[in-house]
mmCIF file of C-alpha atoms in Angstrom:
data_model
loop_
_atom_site.group_PDB
_atom_site.id
_atom_site.type_symbol
_atom_site.label_atom_id
_atom_site.label_comp_id
_atom_site.label_asym_id
_atom_site.label_seq_id
_atom_site.Cartn_x
_atom_site.Cartn_y
_atom_site.Cartn_z
ATOM 1 C CA MET A 41 75.490 -219.746 -83.224
ATOM 2 C CA SER A 42 73.672 -217.577 -85.626
ATOM 3 C CA SER A 43 70.278 -217.295 -85.856
ATOM 4 C CA MET A 44 68.307 -218.433 -88.743
ATOM 5 C CA ALA A 45 64.946 -217.089 -89.999
ATOM 6 C CA SER A 46 62.209 -219.294 -90.381
ATOM 7 C CA SER A 47 59.677 -218.965 -93.127
ATOM 8 C CA THR A 48 58.229 -219.494 -96.583
ATOM 9 C CA THR A 49 60.053 -217.546 -99.114
ATOM 10 C CA PHE A 50 60.171 -216.953 -102.821
ATOM 11 C CA PHE A 51 62.550 -214.647 -104.786
ATOM 12 C CA ALA A 52 61.627 -212.822 -107.866
ATOM 13 C CA PRO A 53 60.846 -211.564 -110.530
ATOM 14 C CA ILE A 54 57.618 -212.742 -109.376
ATOM 15 C CA HIS A 55 55.695 -215.412 -110.756
ATOM 16 C CA ASP A 56 51.741 -215.129 -111.090
ATOM 17 C CA PHE A 57 51.100 -218.251 -108.266
ATOM 18 C CA THR A 58 47.355 -217.771 -108.667
ATOM 19 C CA ARG A 59 47.204 -219.732 -111.829
ATOM 20 C CA ALA A 60 45.148 -222.722 -111.889
ATOM 21 C CA ARG A 61 46.302 -225.839 -109.980
ATOM 22 C CA ARG A 62 48.629 -228.288 -111.755
ATOM 23 C CA THR A 63 49.062 -231.782 -111.391
ATOM 24 C CA PRO A 64 52.000 -232.508 -109.397
ATOM 25 C CA THR A 65 55.112 -233.195 -111.923
ATOM 26 C CA THR A 66 56.999 -235.215 -109.373
ATOM 27 C CA THR A 67 56.075 -238.760 -108.917
ATOM 28 C CA LEU A 68 58.344 -240.086 -106.015
ATOM 29 C CA PRO A 69 56.638 -242.318 -103.482
ATOM 30 C CA PRO A 70 55.696 -240.216 -99.940
ATOM 31 C CA LEU A 71 58.145 -240.436 -97.287
ATOM 32 C CA PRO A 72 56.967 -242.602 -94.494
ATOM 33 C CA PHE A 73 55.711 -241.183 -91.468
ATOM 34 C CA ILE A 74 54.861 -242.027 -87.853
ATOM 35 C CA LYS A 75 52.120 -240.558 -85.528
ATOM 36 C CA SER A 76 52.999 -237.276 -84.336
ATOM 37 C CA SER A 77 52.010 -235.765 -80.891
ATOM 38 C CA PHE A 78 52.482 -231.749 -80.763
ATOM 39 C CA ALA A 79 51.084 -231.456 -77.086
ATOM 40 C CA SER A 80 54.807 -229.856 -76.052
ATOM 41 C CA SER A 81 57.771 -228.770 -77.403
ATOM 42 C CA LYS A 82 59.076 -232.559 -76.885
ATOM 43 C CA SER A 83 57.014 -233.285 -79.877
ATOM 44 C CA THR A 84 58.003 -235.834 -82.607
ATOM 45 C CA PHE A 85 57.586 -235.593 -86.057
ATOM 46 C CA TYR A 86 56.666 -237.188 -89.200
ATOM 47 C CA HIS A 87 60.008 -238.569 -90.225
ATOM 48 C CA PRO A 88 62.970 -238.938 -88.158
ATOM 49 C CA ALA A 89 65.230 -237.105 -90.360
ATOM 50 C CA LEU A 90 63.027 -234.179 -90.114
ATOM 51 C CA SER A 91 62.625 -233.921 -86.463
ATOM 52 C CA LEU A 92 64.074 -231.121 -84.761
ATOM 53 C CA GLN A 93 63.988 -232.068 -81.758
ATOM 54 C CA PRO A 94 67.188 -233.735 -80.128
ATOM 55 C CA SER A 95 66.914 -237.680 -79.836
ATOM 56 C CA SER A 96 69.486 -240.757 -79.346
ATOM 57 C CA ASN A 97 69.354 -240.952 -83.035
ATOM 58 C CA PHE A 98 70.915 -237.477 -83.636
ATOM 59 C CA PRO A 99 73.976 -236.052 -81.694
ATOM 60 C CA ARG A 100 73.444 -232.894 -79.637
ATOM 61 C CA LEU A 101 76.459 -231.215 -81.290
ATOM 62 C CA PHE A 102 75.824 -230.028 -85.085
ATOM 63 C CA THR A 103 78.198 -232.006 -87.103
ATOM 64 C CA LYS A 104 78.853 -231.675 -90.921
ATOM 65 C CA PRO A 105 77.816 -234.208 -93.531
ATOM 66 C CA LYS A 106 80.487 -235.732 -95.373
ATOM 67 C CA THR A 107 79.057 -238.272 -97.785
ATOM 68 C CA PHE A 108 75.773 -236.384 -99.623
ATOM 69 C CA SER A 109 77.408 -236.034 -103.016
ATOM 70 C CA VAL A 110 76.606 -232.633 -103.242
ATOM 71 C CA HIS A 111 78.238 -230.608 -105.645
ATOM 72 C CA ALA A 112 78.518 -226.878 -105.133
ATOM 73 C CA ARG A 113 79.081 -224.740 -108.416
ATOM 74 C CA ALA A 114 81.018 -221.701 -108.828
ATOM 75 C CA ALA A 115 79.231 -218.995 -106.862
ATOM 76 C CA THR A 116 77.360 -216.570 -109.245
ATOM 77 C CA GLU A 117 77.742 -212.900 -109.030
ATOM 78 C CA LYS A 118 73.993 -212.900 -107.425
ATOM 79 C CA THR A 119 72.937 -213.291 -104.224
ATOM 80 C CA ILE A 120 69.762 -214.477 -102.611
ATOM 81 C CA TYR A 121 69.319 -210.660 -101.622
ATOM 82 C CA ASP A 122 68.674 -209.839 -105.532
ATOM 83 C CA PHE A 123 65.167 -211.958 -105.408
ATOM 84 C CA PRO A 124 62.095 -210.311 -104.200
ATOM 85 C CA VAL A 125 59.662 -212.660 -102.965
ATOM 86 C CA LYS A 126 56.159 -212.574 -101.693
ATOM 87 C CA ASP A 127 54.567 -213.611 -98.209
ATOM 88 C CA ILE A 128 51.864 -215.835 -97.392
ATOM 89 C CA GLY A 129 49.529 -212.744 -98.050
ATOM 90 C CA ARG A 130 51.047 -212.120 -101.645
ATOM 91 C CA LYS A 131 52.742 -208.895 -100.066
ATOM 92 C CA ASP A 132 56.270 -208.094 -101.452
ATOM 93 C CA VAL A 133 58.972 -208.979 -99.319
ATOM 94 C CA SER A 134 62.839 -207.880 -99.491
ATOM 95 C CA LEU A 135 65.310 -210.619 -98.467
ATOM 96 C CA SER A 136 67.597 -207.940 -97.381
ATOM 97 C CA LYS A 137 66.177 -207.859 -94.285
ATOM 98 C CA PHE A 138 68.005 -211.215 -93.457
ATOM 99 C CA LYS A 139 71.407 -209.982 -94.252
ATOM 100 C CA GLY A 140 74.163 -210.836 -91.672
ATOM 101 C CA LYS A 141 72.238 -214.168 -90.869
ATOM 102 C CA ILE A 142 72.831 -217.725 -91.749
ATOM 103 C CA LEU A 143 69.946 -218.967 -93.519
ATOM 104 C CA LEU A 144 68.309 -222.415 -93.913
ATOM 105 C CA ILE A 145 65.903 -222.260 -96.996
ATOM 106 C CA VAL A 146 63.548 -225.467 -97.361
ATOM 107 C CA ASN A 147 60.510 -226.437 -99.328
ATOM 108 C CA VAL A 148 58.088 -227.683 -97.033
ATOM 109 C CA ALA A 149 54.275 -228.814 -96.861
ATOM 110 C CA SER A 150 52.369 -228.339 -93.849
ATOM 111 C CA ARG A 151 51.188 -231.905 -94.032
ATOM 112 C CA CYS A 152 54.416 -232.800 -93.931
ATOM 113 C CA PHE A 153 55.647 -230.106 -91.476
ATOM 114 C CA PHE A 154 59.380 -229.162 -89.869
ATOM 115 C CA PRO A 155 58.669 -227.122 -87.155
ATOM 116 C CA GLY A 156 61.483 -226.182 -84.478
ATOM 117 C CA LEU A 157 64.192 -224.367 -86.513
ATOM 118 C CA GLU A 158 64.454 -220.742 -87.994
ATOM 119 C CA ILE A 159 64.197 -221.296 -91.494
ATOM 120 C CA LEU A 160 62.980 -219.683 -95.133
ATOM 121 C CA ALA A 161 60.146 -221.999 -96.027
ATOM 122 C CA PHE A 162 58.781 -222.143 -99.441
ATOM 123 C CA PRO A 163 55.060 -224.375 -99.338
ATOM 124 C CA CYS A 164 55.270 -226.520 -102.600
ATOM 125 C CA TYR A 165 52.484 -228.971 -103.892
ATOM 126 C CA GLN A 166 54.594 -230.639 -106.382
ATOM 127 C CA PHE A 167 55.420 -233.744 -103.979
ATOM 128 C CA GLY A 168 52.718 -236.286 -103.261
ATOM 129 C CA MET A 169 50.206 -233.300 -103.115
ATOM 130 C CA GLN A 170 50.945 -232.702 -99.464
ATOM 131 C CA GLU A 171 50.394 -228.786 -100.018
ATOM 132 C CA PRO A 172 46.757 -228.639 -101.241
ATOM 133 C CA GLY A 173 45.577 -225.820 -99.313
ATOM 134 C CA SER A 174 45.275 -221.963 -100.482
ATOM 135 C CA ASN A 175 47.923 -219.443 -98.745
ATOM 136 C CA GLU A 176 45.285 -218.735 -95.750
ATOM 137 C CA ASP A 177 44.611 -222.208 -95.297
ATOM 138 C CA ILE A 178 48.367 -223.075 -95.181
ATOM 139 C CA LYS A 179 48.680 -220.024 -92.688
ATOM 140 C CA GLN A 180 46.112 -221.164 -90.572
ATOM 141 C CA PHE A 181 47.322 -224.563 -90.296
ATOM 142 C CA ALA A 182 50.854 -223.767 -89.397
ATOM 143 C CA CYS A 183 49.465 -221.307 -86.646
ATOM 144 C CA THR A 184 47.085 -223.493 -84.943
ATOM 145 C CA GLN A 185 48.265 -226.876 -85.169
ATOM 146 C CA TYR A 186 52.249 -225.784 -84.766
ATOM 147 C CA LYS A 187 52.123 -222.591 -83.068
ATOM 148 C CA SER A 188 54.414 -221.301 -86.021
ATOM 149 C CA GLU A 189 55.789 -217.912 -85.372
ATOM 150 C CA PHE A 190 57.940 -217.754 -88.392
ATOM 151 C CA PRO A 191 57.142 -215.510 -91.502
ATOM 152 C CA ASN A 192 55.389 -217.834 -94.334
ATOM 153 C CA PHE A 193 55.637 -217.261 -97.654
ATOM 154 C CA ASP A 194 54.031 -217.654 -101.103
ATOM 155 C CA LYS A 195 53.561 -221.375 -102.465
ATOM 156 C CA VAL A 196 55.965 -221.912 -105.226
ATOM 157 C CA ASP A 197 57.235 -224.658 -107.730
ATOM 158 C CA VAL A 198 60.816 -225.835 -107.050
ATOM 159 C CA ASN A 199 61.034 -227.980 -110.382
ATOM 160 C CA GLU A 200 59.992 -227.407 -113.987
ATOM 161 C CA PRO A 201 58.075 -226.273 -115.778
ATOM 162 C CA PHE A 202 57.246 -223.324 -113.467
ATOM 163 C CA THR A 203 60.245 -223.218 -111.285
ATOM 164 C CA THR A 204 60.300 -219.754 -109.263
ATOM 165 C CA PRO A 205 63.246 -217.745 -109.916
ATOM 166 C CA VAL A 206 64.488 -218.124 -106.479
ATOM 167 C CA TYR A 207 64.781 -221.815 -106.884
ATOM 168 C CA GLN A 208 66.504 -221.410 -110.065
ATOM 169 C CA PHE A 209 69.148 -219.412 -108.323
ATOM 170 C CA LEU A 210 69.568 -222.032 -105.444
ATOM 171 C CA LYS A 211 69.764 -225.078 -107.631
ATOM 172 C CA SER A 212 72.083 -223.262 -110.199
ATOM 173 C CA SER A 213 74.199 -222.600 -107.214
ATOM 174 C CA ALA A 214 74.388 -225.823 -105.644
ATOM 175 C CA GLY A 215 73.452 -229.197 -107.983
ATOM 176 C CA GLY A 216 72.498 -232.315 -105.936
ATOM 177 C CA PHE A 217 72.773 -236.006 -106.483
ATOM 178 C CA LEU A 218 70.026 -235.908 -109.446
ATOM 179 C CA GLY A 219 71.168 -232.594 -110.695
ATOM 180 C CA ASP A 220 69.108 -229.498 -110.229
ATOM 181 C CA LEU A 221 66.163 -231.491 -109.484
ATOM 182 C CA ILE A 222 64.268 -231.113 -106.215
ATOM 183 C CA LYS A 223 63.572 -234.719 -104.843
ATOM 184 C CA TRP A 224 60.972 -234.265 -102.334
ATOM 185 C CA ASN A 225 59.821 -231.541 -99.572
ATOM 186 C CA PHE A 226 62.148 -230.603 -97.238
ATOM 187 C CA GLU A 227 65.656 -230.457 -99.470
ATOM 188 C CA LYS A 228 67.508 -227.708 -97.621
ATOM 189 C CA PHE A 229 70.194 -225.062 -98.975
ATOM 190 C CA LEU A 230 72.494 -223.601 -96.621
ATOM 191 C CA VAL A 231 72.911 -219.481 -97.681
ATOM 192 C CA ASP A 232 75.707 -217.709 -95.613
ATOM 193 C CA LYS A 233 75.564 -214.342 -94.066
ATOM 194 C CA ASN A 234 76.294 -212.557 -97.521
ATOM 195 C CA GLY A 235 73.698 -214.276 -99.116
ATOM 196 C CA LYS A 236 75.458 -216.955 -100.964
ATOM 197 C CA VAL A 237 74.333 -220.707 -101.368
ATOM 198 C CA ILE A 238 77.311 -222.912 -99.209
ATOM 199 C CA GLU A 239 75.640 -225.926 -99.192
ATOM 200 C CA ARG A 240 72.589 -228.396 -100.311
ATOM 201 C CA TYR A 241 71.243 -231.080 -98.067
ATOM 202 C CA PRO A 242 68.954 -233.947 -98.918
ATOM 203 C CA PRO A 243 65.209 -234.349 -97.707
ATOM 204 C CA THR A 244 66.554 -236.929 -95.119
ATOM 205 C CA MET A 245 69.201 -234.870 -93.330
ATOM 206 C CA SER A 246 68.720 -233.982 -90.227
ATOM 207 C CA PRO A 247 69.172 -230.134 -88.846
ATOM 208 C CA PHE A 248 70.880 -231.772 -86.198
ATOM 209 C CA GLN A 249 73.437 -233.246 -88.639
ATOM 210 C CA ILE A 250 74.031 -229.426 -90.286
ATOM 211 C CA GLU A 251 76.879 -227.214 -89.202
ATOM 212 C CA VAL A 252 75.678 -223.870 -89.161
ATOM 213 C CA CYS A 253 78.614 -221.936 -86.857
#
């Protein structure tokens, strides 16, 4: 199985993410959550569909979903590697370092976390105000509370009016049930070894149901 890279990525031309905080534009209700325990690698997480530990609810073998109404569009000439991003420290990062790897790109919030899988994770404040902290707060929270070792990226907007370019690319490559709109944290985009978007999954989709080989 191909390895995935875990992080929070933003593809550019880089926006200025230092602008004043805006009121979240999405008004969907927060996902239900359960009490979490992080005492070991067998911990449970906020929502069953976001858990990255095997359980009786999910098969151990990865199986490809069949009915999520995902409408993949014709591939564009661009790839994910064409979009520069900034890491959590606001330093420029080239995504070409991930060439040859299958990537799972996810918009996440540290208060609704999703540890365990190697991903490219983009913190976002547009859903239920679950990511109110600064980049340093996010980094500290991920490292101390979840022992996160994957690279973290700059906080982004995934929906209008200030959608970051990398998410414009992702959404234009694979529309969802509500069109381009990202519905909530943990919307997932699977990117192949050549930097092309090959599938899009809803927030409730468990990583254990995603076929990556």
